[in-house]
mmCIF file of C-alpha atoms and ligand atoms in Angstrom:
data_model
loop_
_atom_site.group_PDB
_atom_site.id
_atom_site.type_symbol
_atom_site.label_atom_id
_atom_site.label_comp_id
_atom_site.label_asym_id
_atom_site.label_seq_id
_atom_site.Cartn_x
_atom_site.Cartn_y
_atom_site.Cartn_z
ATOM 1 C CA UNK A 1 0.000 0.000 0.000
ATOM 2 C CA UNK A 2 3.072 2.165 0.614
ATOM 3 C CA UNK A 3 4.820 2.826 -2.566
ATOM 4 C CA UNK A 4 8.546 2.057 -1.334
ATOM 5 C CA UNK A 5 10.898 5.236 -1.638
ATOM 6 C CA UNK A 6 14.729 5.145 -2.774
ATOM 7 C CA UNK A 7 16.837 8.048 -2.670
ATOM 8 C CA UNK A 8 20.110 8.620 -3.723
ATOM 9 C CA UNK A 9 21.644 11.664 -1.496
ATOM 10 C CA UNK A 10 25.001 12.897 -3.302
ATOM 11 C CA UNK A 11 26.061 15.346 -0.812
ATOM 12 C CA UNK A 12 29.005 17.386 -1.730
ATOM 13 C CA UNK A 13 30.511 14.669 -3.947
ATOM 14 C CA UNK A 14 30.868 13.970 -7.366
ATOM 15 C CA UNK A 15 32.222 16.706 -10.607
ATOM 16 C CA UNK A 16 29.569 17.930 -12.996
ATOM 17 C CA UNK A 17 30.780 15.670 -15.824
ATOM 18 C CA UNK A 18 30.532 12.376 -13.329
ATOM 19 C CA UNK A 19 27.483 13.594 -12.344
ATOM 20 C CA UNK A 20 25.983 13.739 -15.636
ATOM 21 C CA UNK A 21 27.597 10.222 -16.261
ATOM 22 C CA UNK A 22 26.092 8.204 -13.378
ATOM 23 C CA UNK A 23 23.062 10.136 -13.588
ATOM 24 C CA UNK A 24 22.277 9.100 -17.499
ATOM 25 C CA UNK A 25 23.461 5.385 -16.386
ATOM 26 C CA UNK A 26 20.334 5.526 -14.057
ATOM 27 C CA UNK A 27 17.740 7.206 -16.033
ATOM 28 C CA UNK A 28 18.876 4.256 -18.931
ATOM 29 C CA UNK A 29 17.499 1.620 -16.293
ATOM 30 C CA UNK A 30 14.457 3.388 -15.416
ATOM 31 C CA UNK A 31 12.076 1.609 -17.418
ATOM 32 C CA UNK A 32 13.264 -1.420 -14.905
ATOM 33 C CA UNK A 33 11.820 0.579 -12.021
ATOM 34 C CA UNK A 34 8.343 -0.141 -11.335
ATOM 35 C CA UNK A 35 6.285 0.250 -8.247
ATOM 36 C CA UNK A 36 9.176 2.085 -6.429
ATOM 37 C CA UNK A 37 9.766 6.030 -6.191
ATOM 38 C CA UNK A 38 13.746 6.935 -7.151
ATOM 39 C CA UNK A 39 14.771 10.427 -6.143
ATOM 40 C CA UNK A 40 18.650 12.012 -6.578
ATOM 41 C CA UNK A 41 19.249 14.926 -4.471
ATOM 42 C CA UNK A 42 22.185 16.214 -6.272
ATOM 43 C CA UNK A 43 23.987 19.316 -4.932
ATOM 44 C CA UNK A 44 22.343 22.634 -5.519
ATOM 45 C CA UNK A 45 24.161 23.745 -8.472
ATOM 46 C CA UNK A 46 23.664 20.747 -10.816
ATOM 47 C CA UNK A 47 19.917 20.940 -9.695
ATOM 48 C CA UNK A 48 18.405 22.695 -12.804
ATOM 49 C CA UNK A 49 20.650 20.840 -15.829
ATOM 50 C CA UNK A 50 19.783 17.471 -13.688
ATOM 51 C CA UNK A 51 15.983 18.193 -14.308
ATOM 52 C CA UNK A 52 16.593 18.244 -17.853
ATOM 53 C CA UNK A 53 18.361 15.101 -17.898
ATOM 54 C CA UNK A 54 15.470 13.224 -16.124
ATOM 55 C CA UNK A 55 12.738 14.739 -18.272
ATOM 56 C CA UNK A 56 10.889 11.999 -19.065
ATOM 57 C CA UNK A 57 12.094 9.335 -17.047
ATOM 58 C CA UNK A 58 10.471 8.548 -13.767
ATOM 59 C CA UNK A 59 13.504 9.379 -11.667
ATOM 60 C CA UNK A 60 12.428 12.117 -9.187
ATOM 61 C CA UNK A 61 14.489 15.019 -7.931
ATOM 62 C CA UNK A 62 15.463 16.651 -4.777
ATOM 63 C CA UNK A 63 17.483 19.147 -3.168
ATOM 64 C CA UNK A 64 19.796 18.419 -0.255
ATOM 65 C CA UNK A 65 18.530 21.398 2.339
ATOM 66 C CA UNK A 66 16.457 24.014 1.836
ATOM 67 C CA UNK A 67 15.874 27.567 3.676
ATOM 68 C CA UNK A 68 13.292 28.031 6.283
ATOM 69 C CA UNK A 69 12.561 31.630 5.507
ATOM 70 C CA UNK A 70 10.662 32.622 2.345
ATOM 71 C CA UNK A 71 13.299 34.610 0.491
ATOM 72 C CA UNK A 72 14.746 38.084 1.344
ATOM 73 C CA UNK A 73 18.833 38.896 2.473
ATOM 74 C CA UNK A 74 19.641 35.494 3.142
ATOM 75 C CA UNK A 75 23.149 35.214 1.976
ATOM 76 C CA UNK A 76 23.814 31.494 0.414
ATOM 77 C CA UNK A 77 20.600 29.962 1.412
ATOM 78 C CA UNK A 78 18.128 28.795 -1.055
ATOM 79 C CA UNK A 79 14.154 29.051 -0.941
ATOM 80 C CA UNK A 80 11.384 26.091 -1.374
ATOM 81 C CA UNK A 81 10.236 28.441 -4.107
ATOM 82 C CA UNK A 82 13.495 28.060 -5.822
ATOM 83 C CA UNK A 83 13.960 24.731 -5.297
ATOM 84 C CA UNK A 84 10.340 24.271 -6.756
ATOM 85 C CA UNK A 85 11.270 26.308 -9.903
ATOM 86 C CA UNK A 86 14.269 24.343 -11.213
ATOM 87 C CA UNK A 87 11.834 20.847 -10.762
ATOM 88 C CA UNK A 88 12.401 19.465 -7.361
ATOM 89 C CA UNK A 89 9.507 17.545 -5.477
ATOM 90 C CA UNK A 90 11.489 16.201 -2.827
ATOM 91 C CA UNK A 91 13.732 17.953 -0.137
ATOM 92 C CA UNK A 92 16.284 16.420 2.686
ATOM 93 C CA UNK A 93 15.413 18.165 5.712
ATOM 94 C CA UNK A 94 17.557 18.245 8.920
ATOM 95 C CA UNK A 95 19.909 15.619 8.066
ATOM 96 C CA UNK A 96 22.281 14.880 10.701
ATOM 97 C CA UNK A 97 25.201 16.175 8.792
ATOM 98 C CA UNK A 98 23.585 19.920 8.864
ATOM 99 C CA UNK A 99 22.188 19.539 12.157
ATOM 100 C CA UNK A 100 26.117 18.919 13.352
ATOM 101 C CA UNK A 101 27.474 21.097 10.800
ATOM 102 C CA UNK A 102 25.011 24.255 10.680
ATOM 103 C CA UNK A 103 24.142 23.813 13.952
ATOM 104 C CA UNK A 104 20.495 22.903 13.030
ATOM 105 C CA UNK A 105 17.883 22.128 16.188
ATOM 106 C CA UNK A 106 14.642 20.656 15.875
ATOM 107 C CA UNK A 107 12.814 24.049 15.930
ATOM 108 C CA UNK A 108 14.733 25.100 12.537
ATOM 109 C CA UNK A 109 14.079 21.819 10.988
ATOM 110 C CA UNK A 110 10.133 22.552 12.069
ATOM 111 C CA UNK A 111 10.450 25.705 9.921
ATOM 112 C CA UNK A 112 11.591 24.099 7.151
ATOM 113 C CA UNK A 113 9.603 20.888 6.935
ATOM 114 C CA UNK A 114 7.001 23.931 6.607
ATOM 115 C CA UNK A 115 8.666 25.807 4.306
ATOM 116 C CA UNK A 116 8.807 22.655 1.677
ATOM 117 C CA UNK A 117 5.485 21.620 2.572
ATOM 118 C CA UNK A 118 3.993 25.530 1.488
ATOM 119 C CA UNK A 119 6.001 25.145 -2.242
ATOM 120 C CA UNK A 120 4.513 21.591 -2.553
ATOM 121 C CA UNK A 121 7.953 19.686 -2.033
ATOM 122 C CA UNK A 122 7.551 16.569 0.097
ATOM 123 C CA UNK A 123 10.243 17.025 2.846
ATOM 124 C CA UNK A 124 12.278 13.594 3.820
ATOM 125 C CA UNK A 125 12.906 14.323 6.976
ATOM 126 C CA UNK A 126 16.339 13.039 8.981
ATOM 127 C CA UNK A 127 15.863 12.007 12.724
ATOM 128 C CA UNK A 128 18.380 9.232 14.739
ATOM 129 C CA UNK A 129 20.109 8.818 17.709
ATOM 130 C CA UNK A 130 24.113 8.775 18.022
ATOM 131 C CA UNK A 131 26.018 6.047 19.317
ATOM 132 C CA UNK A 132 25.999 7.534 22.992
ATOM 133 C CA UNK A 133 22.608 7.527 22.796
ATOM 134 C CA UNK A 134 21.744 4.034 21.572
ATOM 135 C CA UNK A 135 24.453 2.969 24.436
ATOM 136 C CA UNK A 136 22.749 4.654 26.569
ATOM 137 C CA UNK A 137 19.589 2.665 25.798
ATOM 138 C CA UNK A 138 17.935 6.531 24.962
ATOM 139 C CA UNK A 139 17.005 5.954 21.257
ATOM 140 C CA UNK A 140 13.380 6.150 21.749
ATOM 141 C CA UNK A 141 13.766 9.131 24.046
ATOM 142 C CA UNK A 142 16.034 10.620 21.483
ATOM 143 C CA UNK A 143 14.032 10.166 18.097
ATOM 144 C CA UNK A 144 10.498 10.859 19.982
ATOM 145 C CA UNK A 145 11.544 14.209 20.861
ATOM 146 C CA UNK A 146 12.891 15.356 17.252
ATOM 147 C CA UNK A 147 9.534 13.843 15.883
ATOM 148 C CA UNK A 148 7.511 15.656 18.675
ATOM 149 C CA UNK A 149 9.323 19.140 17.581
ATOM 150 C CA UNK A 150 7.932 18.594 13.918
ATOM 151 C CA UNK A 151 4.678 17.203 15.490
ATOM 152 C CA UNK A 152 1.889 19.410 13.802
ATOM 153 C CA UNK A 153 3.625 18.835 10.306
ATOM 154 C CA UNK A 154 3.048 15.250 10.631
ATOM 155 C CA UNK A 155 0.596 14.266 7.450
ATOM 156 C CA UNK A 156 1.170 11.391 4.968
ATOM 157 C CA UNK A 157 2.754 14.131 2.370
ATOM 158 C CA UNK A 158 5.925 13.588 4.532
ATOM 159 C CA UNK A 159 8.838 11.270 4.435
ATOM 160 C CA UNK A 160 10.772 10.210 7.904
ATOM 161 C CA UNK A 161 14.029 9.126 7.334
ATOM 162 C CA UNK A 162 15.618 7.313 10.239
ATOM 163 C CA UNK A 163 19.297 7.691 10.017
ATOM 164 C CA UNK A 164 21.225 6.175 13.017
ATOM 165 C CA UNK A 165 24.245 8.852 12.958
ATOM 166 C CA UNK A 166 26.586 5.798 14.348
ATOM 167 C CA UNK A 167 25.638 4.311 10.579
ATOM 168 C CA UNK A 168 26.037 6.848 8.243
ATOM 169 C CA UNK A 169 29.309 6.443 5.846
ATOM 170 C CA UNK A 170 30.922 3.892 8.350
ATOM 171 C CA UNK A 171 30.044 0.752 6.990
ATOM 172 C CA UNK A 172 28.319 -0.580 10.002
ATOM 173 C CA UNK A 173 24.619 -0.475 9.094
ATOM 174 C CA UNK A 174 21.299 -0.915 11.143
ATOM 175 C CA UNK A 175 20.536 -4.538 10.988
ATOM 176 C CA UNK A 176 16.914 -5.014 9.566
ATOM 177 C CA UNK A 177 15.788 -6.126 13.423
ATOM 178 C CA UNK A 178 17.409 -2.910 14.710
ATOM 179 C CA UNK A 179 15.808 -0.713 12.152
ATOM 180 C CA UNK A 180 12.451 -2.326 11.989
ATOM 181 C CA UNK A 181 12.253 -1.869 16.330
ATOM 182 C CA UNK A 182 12.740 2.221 15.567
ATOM 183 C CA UNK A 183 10.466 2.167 12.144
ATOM 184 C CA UNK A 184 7.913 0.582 14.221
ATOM 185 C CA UNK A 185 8.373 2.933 17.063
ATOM 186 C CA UNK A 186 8.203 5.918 14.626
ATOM 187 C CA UNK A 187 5.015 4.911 13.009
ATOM 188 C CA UNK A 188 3.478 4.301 16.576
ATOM 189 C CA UNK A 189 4.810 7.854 17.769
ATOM 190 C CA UNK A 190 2.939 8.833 14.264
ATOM 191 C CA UNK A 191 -0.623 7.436 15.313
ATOM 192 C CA UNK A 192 -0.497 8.833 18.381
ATOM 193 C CA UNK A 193 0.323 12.266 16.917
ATOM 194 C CA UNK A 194 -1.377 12.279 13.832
ATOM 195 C CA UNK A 195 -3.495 9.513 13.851
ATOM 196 C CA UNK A 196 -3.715 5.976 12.548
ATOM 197 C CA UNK A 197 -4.241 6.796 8.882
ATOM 198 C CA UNK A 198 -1.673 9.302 8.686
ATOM 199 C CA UNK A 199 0.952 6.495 9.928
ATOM 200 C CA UNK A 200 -0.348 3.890 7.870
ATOM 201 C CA UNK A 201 0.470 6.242 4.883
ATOM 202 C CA UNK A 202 3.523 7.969 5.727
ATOM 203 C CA UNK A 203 6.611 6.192 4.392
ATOM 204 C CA UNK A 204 9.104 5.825 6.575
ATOM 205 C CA UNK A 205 12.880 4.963 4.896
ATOM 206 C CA UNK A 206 16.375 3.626 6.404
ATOM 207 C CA UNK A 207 19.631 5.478 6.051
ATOM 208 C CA UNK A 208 23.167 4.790 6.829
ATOM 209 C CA UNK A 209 25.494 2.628 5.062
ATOM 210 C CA UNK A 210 22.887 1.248 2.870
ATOM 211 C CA UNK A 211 24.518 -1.345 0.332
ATOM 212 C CA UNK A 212 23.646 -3.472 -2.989
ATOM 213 C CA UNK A 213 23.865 -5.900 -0.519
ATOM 214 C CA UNK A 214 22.525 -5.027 2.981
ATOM 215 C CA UNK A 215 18.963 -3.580 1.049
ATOM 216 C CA UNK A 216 17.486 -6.432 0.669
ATOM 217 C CA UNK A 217 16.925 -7.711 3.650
ATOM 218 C CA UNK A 218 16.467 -3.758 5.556
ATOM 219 C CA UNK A 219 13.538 -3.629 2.974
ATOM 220 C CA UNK A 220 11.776 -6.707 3.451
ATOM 221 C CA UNK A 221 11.339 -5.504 7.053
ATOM 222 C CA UNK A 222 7.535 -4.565 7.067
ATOM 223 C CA UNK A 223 7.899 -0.964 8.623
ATOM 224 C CA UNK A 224 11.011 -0.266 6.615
ATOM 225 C CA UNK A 225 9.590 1.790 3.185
ATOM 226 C CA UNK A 226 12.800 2.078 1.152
ATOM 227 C CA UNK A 227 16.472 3.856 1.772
ATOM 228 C CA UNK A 228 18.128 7.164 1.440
ATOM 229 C CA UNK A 229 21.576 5.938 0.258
ATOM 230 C CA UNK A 230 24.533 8.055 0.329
ATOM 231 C CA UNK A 231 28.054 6.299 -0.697
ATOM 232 C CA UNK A 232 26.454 3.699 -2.712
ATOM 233 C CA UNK A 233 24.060 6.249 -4.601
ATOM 234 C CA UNK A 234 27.643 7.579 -6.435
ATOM 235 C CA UNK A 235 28.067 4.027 -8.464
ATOM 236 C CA UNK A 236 25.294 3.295 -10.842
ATOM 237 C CA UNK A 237 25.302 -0.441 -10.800
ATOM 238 C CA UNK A 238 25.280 -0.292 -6.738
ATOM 239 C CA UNK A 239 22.340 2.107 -6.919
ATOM 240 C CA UNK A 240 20.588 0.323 -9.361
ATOM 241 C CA UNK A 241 20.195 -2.960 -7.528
ATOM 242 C CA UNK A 242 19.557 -1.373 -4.695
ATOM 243 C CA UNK A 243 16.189 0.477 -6.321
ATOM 244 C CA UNK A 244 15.675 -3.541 -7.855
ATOM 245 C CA UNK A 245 15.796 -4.674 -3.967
ATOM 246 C CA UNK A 246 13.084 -2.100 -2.966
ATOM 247 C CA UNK A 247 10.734 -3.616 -5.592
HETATM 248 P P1 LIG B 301 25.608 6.620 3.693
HETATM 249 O O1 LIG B 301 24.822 8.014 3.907
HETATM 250 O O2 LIG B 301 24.703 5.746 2.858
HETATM 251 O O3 LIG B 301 26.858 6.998 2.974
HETATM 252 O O4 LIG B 301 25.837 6.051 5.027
HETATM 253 C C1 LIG B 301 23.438 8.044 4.111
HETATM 254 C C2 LIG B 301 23.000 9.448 4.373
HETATM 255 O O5 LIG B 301 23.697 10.163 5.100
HETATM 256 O O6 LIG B 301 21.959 9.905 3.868
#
């Protein structure tokens, strides 16, 4: 009933040449993809020439981050509105690399889950717990109080990622049981917020050190409604079977 989700975030990697390269390689396979959603978040100034090189396929796009304000002096930030205007649906919101790097709290990522929700983008939100916390035996605490923050944004038009920081580009990913305990725990934290139908809708997708071969299995886990990939969304073969896994 969920349509599962894969996303390939590129983060600051990759030239405009290669980009162009791996990109093409996936829109080639597209015709493969059925019954899944594929979205590439390349950075923000390959954004408007990667549009063009989807048109036509079924490969979505996304942006990386976007602004919480509207528009006005906002020295290098960029709006929903823009983000809207050079083809993006999709936007990464509060991913734990921004809310280390650009000091981002829950209130700001609020803003601009609401910001991309106003231009029509769906927002794929970022929560998880560092590897204090989850030794600490505070995962739930941690993850149910960056969920609360965004609480009255909460509608099936989102996307939760859950993106154990411990996993991200180290290699050691979630096993399925680990991630399908916090999926389930999300969608529960969901119903209570937002109701039952709203969490039976809302996908919910796993990030960190997502592989060709570790998808498989994360997806088969029944809460577990695709990946956002990072490393292994730079290789085309790597990122196509993992959008075959999510099938
Ligand atoms: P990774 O990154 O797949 O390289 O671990 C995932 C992410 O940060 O979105």
């Amino acid at each position: 009933m969920r349509v599962p989700l894969v996303v390939g975030n590129w983060k600051m990697n990759l030239t405009l040449s290669t980009s162009f390269q791996l990109l093409d390689e996936i829109c080639q396979s597209s015709d493969q993809f059925r019954g899944v959603d594929v979205v590439v978040c390349p950075p923000f100034p390959y954004l408007l020439a990667a549009n063009l090189t989807i048109e036509g396929t079924k490969i979505g796009l996304g942006a990386q981050d976007v602004a919480s304000r509207e528009g006005g002096a906002y020295t290098g930030q960029v709006s929903a509105a823009m983000l809207a205007d050079c083809g993006c649906g999709y936007v990464i919101v509060g991913h734990s690399e921004r809310r280390r790097d650009a000091a981002e709290t829950d209130a700001l990522v609020a803003q601009k889950v609401e910001a991309a929700l106003s231009q029509g983008l769906i927002p794929i939100v970022c929560v998880g717990e560092s590897s204090e916390a989850r030794t600490s035996g505070k995962t739930f605490e941690v993850i149910g109080r960056q969920l609360s923050a965004m609480a009255s944004h909460l509608t099936a038009d989102v996307v939760l990622a859950y993106e154990p920081i411990w996993a991200i580009g180290t290699g050691q990913t979630a096993t399925p049981e680990m991630a399908e305990a916090v999926h389930a725990f999300i969608r529960k934290q969901v119903a209570t917020t937002a109701g039952e139908n709203v969490a039976e809708h809302i996908r919910i997708v796993y990030g960190g050190s997502v592989t060709a071969q570790t998808a498989g299995a994360l997806f088969a886990a029944p809460h577990v409604d695709g990946g956002l990939v990072g490393g292994a969304s730079l290789k085309a073969s790597e990122f196509i079977q993992i959008i075959l896994a999510a099938m």
